[in-house]
CSV table of C-alpha atoms in Angstrom, one decimal:
chain,number,residue,atom,x,y,z
L,1,UNK,CA,-10.7,-53.0,-11.2
L,2,UNK,CA,-13.1,-51.8,-13.9
L,3,UNK,CA,-16.9,-51.9,-13.6
L,4,UNK,CA,-19.2,-50.5,-16.5
L,5,UNK,CA,-19.2,-50.7,-20.3
L,6,UNK,CA,-15.8,-49.5,-21.7
L,7,UNK,CA,-14.7,-48.9,-18.1
L,8,UNK,CA,-10.9,-49.0,-18.1
L,9,UNK,CA,-8.7,-49.5,-15.0
L,10,UNK,CA,-5.0,-50.3,-16.2
L,11,UNK,CA,-3.1,-48.4,-13.4
L,12,UNK,CA,-1.9,-50.7,-10.4
L,13,UNK,CA,-4.4,-50.2,-7.8
L,14,UNK,CA,-6.7,-48.0,-10.0
L,15,UNK,CA,-10.4,-48.2,-10.0
L,16,UNK,CA,-13.0,-47.1,-12.8
L,17,UNK,CA,-16.9,-47.3,-12.1
L,18,UNK,CA,-19.4,-46.5,-14.9
L,19,UNK,CA,-19.6,-46.5,-18.5
L,20,UNK,CA,-16.1,-45.1,-20.3
L,21,UNK,CA,-14.8,-44.3,-16.6
L,22,UNK,CA,-11.0,-44.4,-17.2
L,23,UNK,CA,-8.4,-44.9,-14.6
L,24,UNK,CA,-4.7,-45.7,-16.3
L,25,UNK,CA,-2.4,-44.2,-13.4
L,26,UNK,CA,-1.3,-45.8,-10.3
L,27,UNK,CA,-4.1,-45.6,-7.5
L,28,UNK,CA,-6.5,-43.7,-9.7
L,29,UNK,CA,-10.3,-43.7,-9.0
L,30,UNK,CA,-12.6,-42.6,-11.8
L,31,UNK,CA,-16.1,-42.9,-10.6
L,32,UNK,CA,-19.1,-41.8,-13.3
L,33,UNK,CA,-20.0,-41.8,-16.9
L,34,UNK,CA,-16.8,-40.8,-18.7
L,35,UNK,CA,-14.9,-39.9,-15.6
L,36,UNK,CA,-11.0,-39.8,-16.3
L,37,UNK,CA,-7.9,-40.0,-14.0
L,38,UNK,CA,-4.6,-39.1,-15.9
L,39,UNK,CA,-2.7,-38.7,-12.7
L,40,UNK,CA,-1.4,-40.6,-9.9
L,41,UNK,CA,-3.4,-40.7,-6.4
L,42,UNK,CA,-6.1,-38.9,-7.8
L,43,UNK,CA,-9.9,-39.2,-7.8
L,44,UNK,CA,-12.3,-37.9,-10.6
L,45,UNK,CA,-16.2,-37.8,-9.1
L,46,UNK,CA,-19.0,-37.7,-11.5
L,47,UNK,CA,-19.7,-37.7,-15.0
L,48,UNK,CA,-17.2,-36.1,-17.4
L,49,UNK,CA,-15.0,-35.4,-14.2
L,50,UNK,CA,-11.1,-35.0,-15.1
L,51,UNK,CA,-8.4,-35.3,-12.5
L,52,UNK,CA,-5.1,-34.5,-14.3
L,53,UNK,CA,-2.9,-33.3,-11.3
L,54,UNK,CA,-1.4,-36.0,-9.0
L,55,UNK,CA,-2.9,-36.4,-5.4
L,56,UNK,CA,-6.4,-34.4,-6.2
L,57,UNK,CA,-10.1,-34.7,-6.1
L,58,UNK,CA,-11.8,-33.4,-9.2
L,59,UNK,CA,-15.9,-32.9,-9.3
L,60,UNK,CA,-15.7,-31.4,-12.9
L,61,UNK,CA,-13.6,-30.6,-15.5
L,62,UNK,CA,-12.6,-27.5,-17.3
L,63,UNK,CA,-15.7,-25.5,-18.5
L,64,UNK,CA,-18.0,-28.2,-16.5
L,65,UNK,CA,-17.3,-27.0,-13.3
L,66,UNK,CA,-19.4,-28.1,-10.2
L,67,UNK,CA,-19.8,-27.2,-6.6
L,68,UNK,CA,-19.5,-29.1,-3.4
L,69,UNK,CA,-22.5,-28.8,-1.3
L,70,UNK,CA,-23.0,-29.3,2.1
L,71,UNK,CA,-19.7,-29.3,3.3
L,72,UNK,CA,-18.9,-29.0,7.1
L,73,UNK,CA,-16.8,-26.4,8.5
L,74,UNK,CA,-13.3,-27.5,8.4
L,75,UNK,CA,-11.5,-28.0,11.8
L,76,UNK,CA,-8.0,-28.9,11.2
L,77,UNK,CA,-5.3,-27.2,9.0
L,78,UNK,CA,-5.4,-29.5,6.2
L,79,UNK,CA,-9.5,-29.6,6.0
L,80,UNK,CA,-11.5,-27.7,3.4
L,81,UNK,CA,-13.4,-24.5,4.3
L,82,UNK,CA,-17.0,-23.8,3.4
L,83,UNK,CA,-18.1,-20.3,2.1
L,84,UNK,CA,-19.6,-19.3,5.8
L,85,UNK,CA,-16.2,-19.9,7.4
L,86,UNK,CA,-14.5,-18.0,4.5
L,87,UNK,CA,-17.0,-15.2,5.0
L,88,UNK,CA,-16.5,-15.0,8.7
L,89,UNK,CA,-12.9,-15.0,8.2
L,90,UNK,CA,-12.8,-11.9,5.6
L,91,UNK,CA,-15.9,-10.0,7.5
L,92,UNK,CA,-13.3,-7.7,9.1
L,93,UNK,CA,-11.2,-7.1,6.3
L,94,UNK,CA,-13.1,-4.4,4.8
L,95,UNK,CA,-13.2,-2.2,7.8
L,96,UNK,CA,-9.6,-3.1,8.5
L,97,UNK,CA,-8.6,-2.1,4.9
L,98,UNK,CA,-10.8,1.3,5.3
L,99,UNK,CA,-8.9,1.8,8.7
L,100,UNK,CA,-5.6,1.5,7.0
L,101,UNK,CA,-6.6,3.8,4.1
L,102,UNK,CA,-7.7,6.6,6.8
L,103,UNK,CA,-4.3,6.1,8.4
L,104,UNK,CA,-2.5,6.5,5.4
L,105,UNK,CA,-4.6,9.4,4.2
L,106,UNK,CA,-3.6,11.0,7.5
L,107,UNK,CA,0.0,10.5,7.0
L,108,UNK,CA,0.1,11.7,3.6
L,109,UNK,CA,-1.6,14.8,5.0
L,110,UNK,CA,0.9,15.3,7.4
L,111,UNK,CA,3.9,14.7,5.1
L,112,UNK,CA,2.0,17.4,2.7
L,113,UNK,CA,2.2,19.8,5.7
L,114,UNK,CA,5.6,19.2,6.7
L,115,UNK,CA,6.6,19.6,3.4
L,116,UNK,CA,4.8,22.7,2.9
L,117,UNK,CA,6.2,24.1,6.2
L,118,UNK,CA,9.7,23.2,5.3
L,119,UNK,CA,9.7,24.9,1.8
L,120,UNK,CA,8.0,28.0,3.8
L,121,UNK,CA,10.6,28.2,6.0
L,122,UNK,CA,13.2,28.1,3.3
L,123,UNK,CA,11.0,31.0,1.4
L,124,UNK,CA,11.1,32.9,5.0
L,125,UNK,CA,15.1,32.3,5.2
L,126,UNK,CA,15.7,33.5,1.8
L,127,UNK,CA,13.6,36.5,2.4
L,128,UNK,CA,15.6,37.3,5.6
L,129,UNK,CA,19.0,37.0,3.8
L,130,UNK,CA,17.7,39.7,1.3
L,131,UNK,CA,17.5,42.5,3.9
L,132,UNK,CA,20.1,45.2,3.4
L,133,UNK,CA,20.5,48.1,5.9
L,134,UNK,CA,22.6,51.4,5.6
L,135,UNK,CA,26.0,51.2,7.4
L,136,UNK,CA,26.4,54.7,7.6
L,137,UNK,CA,26.9,55.8,11.3
L,138,UNK,CA,23.6,57.4,12.6
L,139,UNK,CA,21.7,56.3,9.9
L,140,UNK,CA,18.4,54.1,10.5
L,141,UNK,CA,17.1,52.2,7.4
L,142,UNK,CA,14.0,50.2,6.7
L,143,UNK,CA,14.4,47.1,4.5
L,144,UNK,CA,11.9,44.6,2.9
L,145,UNK,CA,12.6,41.4,1.0
L,146,UNK,CA,10.5,38.9,-0.5
L,147,UNK,CA,11.6,34.9,-0.9
L,148,UNK,CA,10.0,32.3,-2.8
L,149,UNK,CA,11.0,28.5,-2.9
L,150,UNK,CA,9.1,25.7,-4.4
L,151,UNK,CA,5.6,27.1,-4.3
L,152,UNK,CA,5.9,28.7,-0.9
L,153,UNK,CA,6.6,32.6,-0.7
L,154,UNK,CA,7.9,34.6,2.4
L,155,UNK,CA,8.1,38.3,3.3
L,156,UNK,CA,10.9,40.0,5.7
L,157,UNK,CA,10.6,43.4,6.9
L,158,UNK,CA,13.5,44.9,9.2
L,159,UNK,CA,14.8,48.0,10.9
L,160,UNK,CA,18.5,48.4,11.0
L,161,UNK,CA,20.7,51.2,12.8
L,162,UNK,CA,24.3,52.2,12.4
L,163,UNK,CA,25.3,53.3,16.0
L,164,UNK,CA,28.7,54.1,15.0
L,165,UNK,CA,30.9,53.1,12.1
L,166,UNK,CA,31.7,50.0,14.1
L,167,UNK,CA,28.5,48.9,15.7
L,168,UNK,CA,25.3,48.2,14.1
L,169,UNK,CA,21.8,46.8,15.4
L,170,UNK,CA,19.1,45.1,13.5
L,171,UNK,CA,15.6,43.6,14.1
L,172,UNK,CA,13.4,42.0,11.6
L,173,UNK,CA,9.9,40.2,11.2
L,174,UNK,CA,9.2,37.5,8.3
L,175,UNK,CA,6.2,35.7,7.7
L,176,UNK,CA,4.9,33.2,5.2
L,177,UNK,CA,0.9,33.7,5.3
L,178,UNK,CA,0.0,30.7,3.2
L,179,UNK,CA,0.8,28.4,6.2
L,180,UNK,CA,0.7,31.0,9.2
L,181,UNK,CA,4.4,30.6,9.8
L,182,UNK,CA,6.1,33.7,11.5
L,183,UNK,CA,9.4,34.5,12.8
L,184,UNK,CA,11.4,37.2,14.5
L,185,UNK,CA,15.1,37.9,14.6
L,186,UNK,CA,17.3,40.5,16.3
L,187,UNK,CA,21.1,41.2,15.9
L,188,UNK,CA,24.3,43.1,16.5
L,189,UNK,CA,27.4,43.4,14.6
L,190,UNK,CA,30.6,44.9,15.5
L,191,UNK,CA,33.4,45.8,12.9
L,192,UNK,CA,36.6,44.5,14.5
L,193,UNK,CA,39.0,46.3,12.1
């Protein structure tokens, strides 16, 4: 049914109300001056409104949007929500996101600290392997070595003593002051043949 000057309702079960209103598809409803429905089962409400997608309700057109006011709070899953409901639903997001950012930042700090400690440990190990002692019987020797690995440094200082041509003992201290890592080692060796 068409009501109004130049109103057209040619689709099966369609309705056009208002001057120039047009509903040319099945079950389309156009209400308002120049309202147009071009997709089945759709509704265009208000002057110049266009419903061009199936199963939709339009209250405006591209470039001529309108607000829908006085909307009650939605209750069912398929109801529309109003701004008050949306704001209530999203109110906690800001603090939740800030909390997550803080946790991620804390994790990144721990990862960085662990990486620094691992690299420091490697530098300490490299320094300790650089210690060399005099193997001649009855000789005591002091050794120092430096190790560096991926931005971390370590220093090792050790004391060695050759008890005999077969027995040797040593002790060493190593440290990486940048990360306050320190270690101590003691050892003995026996030459078998």
